[in-house]
Short mmCIF file of C-alpha atoms in Angstrom, two decimals:
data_model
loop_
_atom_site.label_atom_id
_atom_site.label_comp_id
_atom_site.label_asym_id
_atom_site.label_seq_id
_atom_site.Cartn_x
_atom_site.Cartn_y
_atom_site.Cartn_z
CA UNK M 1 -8.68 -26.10 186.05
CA UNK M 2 -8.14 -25.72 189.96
CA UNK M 3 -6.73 -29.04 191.76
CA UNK M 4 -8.70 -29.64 194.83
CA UNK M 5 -7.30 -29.46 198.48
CA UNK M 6 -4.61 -31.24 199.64
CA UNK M 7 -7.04 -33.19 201.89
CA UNK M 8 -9.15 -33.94 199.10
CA UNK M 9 -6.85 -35.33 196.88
CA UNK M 10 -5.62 -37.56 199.78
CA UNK M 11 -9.05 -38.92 200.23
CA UNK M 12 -9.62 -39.60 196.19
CA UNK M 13 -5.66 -41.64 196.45
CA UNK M 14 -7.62 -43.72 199.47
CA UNK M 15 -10.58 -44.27 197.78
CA UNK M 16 -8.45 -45.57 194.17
CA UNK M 17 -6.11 -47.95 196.57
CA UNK M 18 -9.47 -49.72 197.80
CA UNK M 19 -9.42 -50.52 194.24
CA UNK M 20 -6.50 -51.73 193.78
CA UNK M 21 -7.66 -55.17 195.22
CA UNK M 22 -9.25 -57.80 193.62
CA UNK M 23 -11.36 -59.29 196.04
CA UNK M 24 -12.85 -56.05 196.42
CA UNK M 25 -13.94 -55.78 192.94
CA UNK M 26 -15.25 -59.11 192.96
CA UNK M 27 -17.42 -58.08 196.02
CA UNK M 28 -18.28 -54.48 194.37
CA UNK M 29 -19.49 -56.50 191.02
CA UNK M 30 -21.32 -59.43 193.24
CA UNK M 31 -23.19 -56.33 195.03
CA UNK M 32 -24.01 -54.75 191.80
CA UNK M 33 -26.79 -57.14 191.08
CA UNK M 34 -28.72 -56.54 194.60
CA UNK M 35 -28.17 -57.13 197.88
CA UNK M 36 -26.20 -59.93 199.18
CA UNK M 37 -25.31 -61.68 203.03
CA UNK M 38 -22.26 -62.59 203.63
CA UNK M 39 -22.85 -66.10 203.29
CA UNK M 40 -23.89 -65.42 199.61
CA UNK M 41 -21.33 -63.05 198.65
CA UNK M 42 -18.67 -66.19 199.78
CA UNK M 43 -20.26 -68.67 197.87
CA UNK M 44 -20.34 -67.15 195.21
CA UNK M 45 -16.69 -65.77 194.87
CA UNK M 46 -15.80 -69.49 196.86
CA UNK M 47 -13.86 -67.62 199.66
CA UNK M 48 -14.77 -68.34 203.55
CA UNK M 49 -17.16 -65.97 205.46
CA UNK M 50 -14.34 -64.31 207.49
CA UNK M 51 -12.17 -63.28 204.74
CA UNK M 52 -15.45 -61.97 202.98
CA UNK M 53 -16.17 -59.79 206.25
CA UNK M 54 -13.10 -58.65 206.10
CA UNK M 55 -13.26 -56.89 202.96
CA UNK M 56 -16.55 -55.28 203.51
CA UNK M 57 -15.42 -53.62 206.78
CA UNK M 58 -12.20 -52.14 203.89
CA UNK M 59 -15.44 -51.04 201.51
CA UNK M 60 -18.23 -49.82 204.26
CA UNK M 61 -14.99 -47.56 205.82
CA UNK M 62 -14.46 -46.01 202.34
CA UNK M 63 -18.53 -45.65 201.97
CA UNK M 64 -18.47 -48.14 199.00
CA UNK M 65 -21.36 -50.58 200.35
CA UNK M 66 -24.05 -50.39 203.10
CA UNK M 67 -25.55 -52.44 205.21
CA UNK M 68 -28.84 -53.62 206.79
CA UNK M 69 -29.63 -55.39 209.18
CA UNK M 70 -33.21 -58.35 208.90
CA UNK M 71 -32.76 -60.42 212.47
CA UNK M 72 -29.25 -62.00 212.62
CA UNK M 73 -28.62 -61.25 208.86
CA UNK M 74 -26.67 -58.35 207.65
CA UNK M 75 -27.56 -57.78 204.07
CA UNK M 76 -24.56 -55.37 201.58
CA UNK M 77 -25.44 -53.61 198.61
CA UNK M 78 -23.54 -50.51 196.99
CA UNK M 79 -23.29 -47.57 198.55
CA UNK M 80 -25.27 -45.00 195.94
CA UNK M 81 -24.76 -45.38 191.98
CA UNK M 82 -21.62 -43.60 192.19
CA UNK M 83 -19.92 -46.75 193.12
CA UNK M 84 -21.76 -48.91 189.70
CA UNK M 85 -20.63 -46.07 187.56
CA UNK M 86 -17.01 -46.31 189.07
CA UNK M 87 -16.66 -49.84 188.14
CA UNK M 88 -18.85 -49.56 184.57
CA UNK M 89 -16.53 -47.06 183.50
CA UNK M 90 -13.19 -48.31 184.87
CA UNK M 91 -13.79 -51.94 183.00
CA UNK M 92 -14.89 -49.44 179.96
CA UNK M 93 -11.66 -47.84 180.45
CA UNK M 94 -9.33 -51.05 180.68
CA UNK M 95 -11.34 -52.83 177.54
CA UNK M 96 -10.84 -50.59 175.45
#
C-alpha cells in the first residue's frame, strides 16, 4: 500500500491533534444528537459561552462542525457523518 503525500499526511496529523482534546470530544458527542447553540452546548458540558466558542472556531477550521445561522442564533451540528463514524469507532477502538 502507497502512503499518501506528504501534505496529506500533514493534514490527517492536524485533524487527529483536534482530537486530542477533551472538550472537543465533549462538543463532537453533544453535536451528535442534533444541532445545538452555543448557549446549549455550555450548559450542558457546564463550561461558559466563551470557552465553548472557542472550541468550535478549533472544530469549524478543521471542517468538524457547521454552522447556521436563525436571527441572532448560530446553531452547530457535525460536519457530514464522517465525523459520527470517527468518534463511534474511536470509543469502539479504546473499549475494547
Amino acid at each position: 500500500m502507497k502512503a499518501p503525500e506528504d501534505e496529506t499526511l500533514y493534514r490527517l496529523a492536524d485533524l487527529y491533534k483536534v482530537f486530542g482534546d477533551p472538550t472537543r470530544i465533549r462538543i463532537l458527542y453533544a453535536l451528535s444528537g442534533g444541532e445545538l447553540c452555543v448557549c446549549d452546548i455550555a450548559e450542558l458540558l457546564g463550561m461558559t459561552q466563551s470557552a465553548i466558542s472557542h472550541q468550535l472556531r478549533v472544530l469549524k477550521q478543521s471542517a468538524l462542525v457547521k454552522f447556521r445561522r436563525d436571527g441572532k442564533t448560530v446553531y452547530y451540528s457535525l460536519a457530514d457523518a464522517h465525523v459520527a463514524t470517527i468518534l463511534a469507532q474511536g470509543l469502539d477502538h479504546v473499549q475494547e
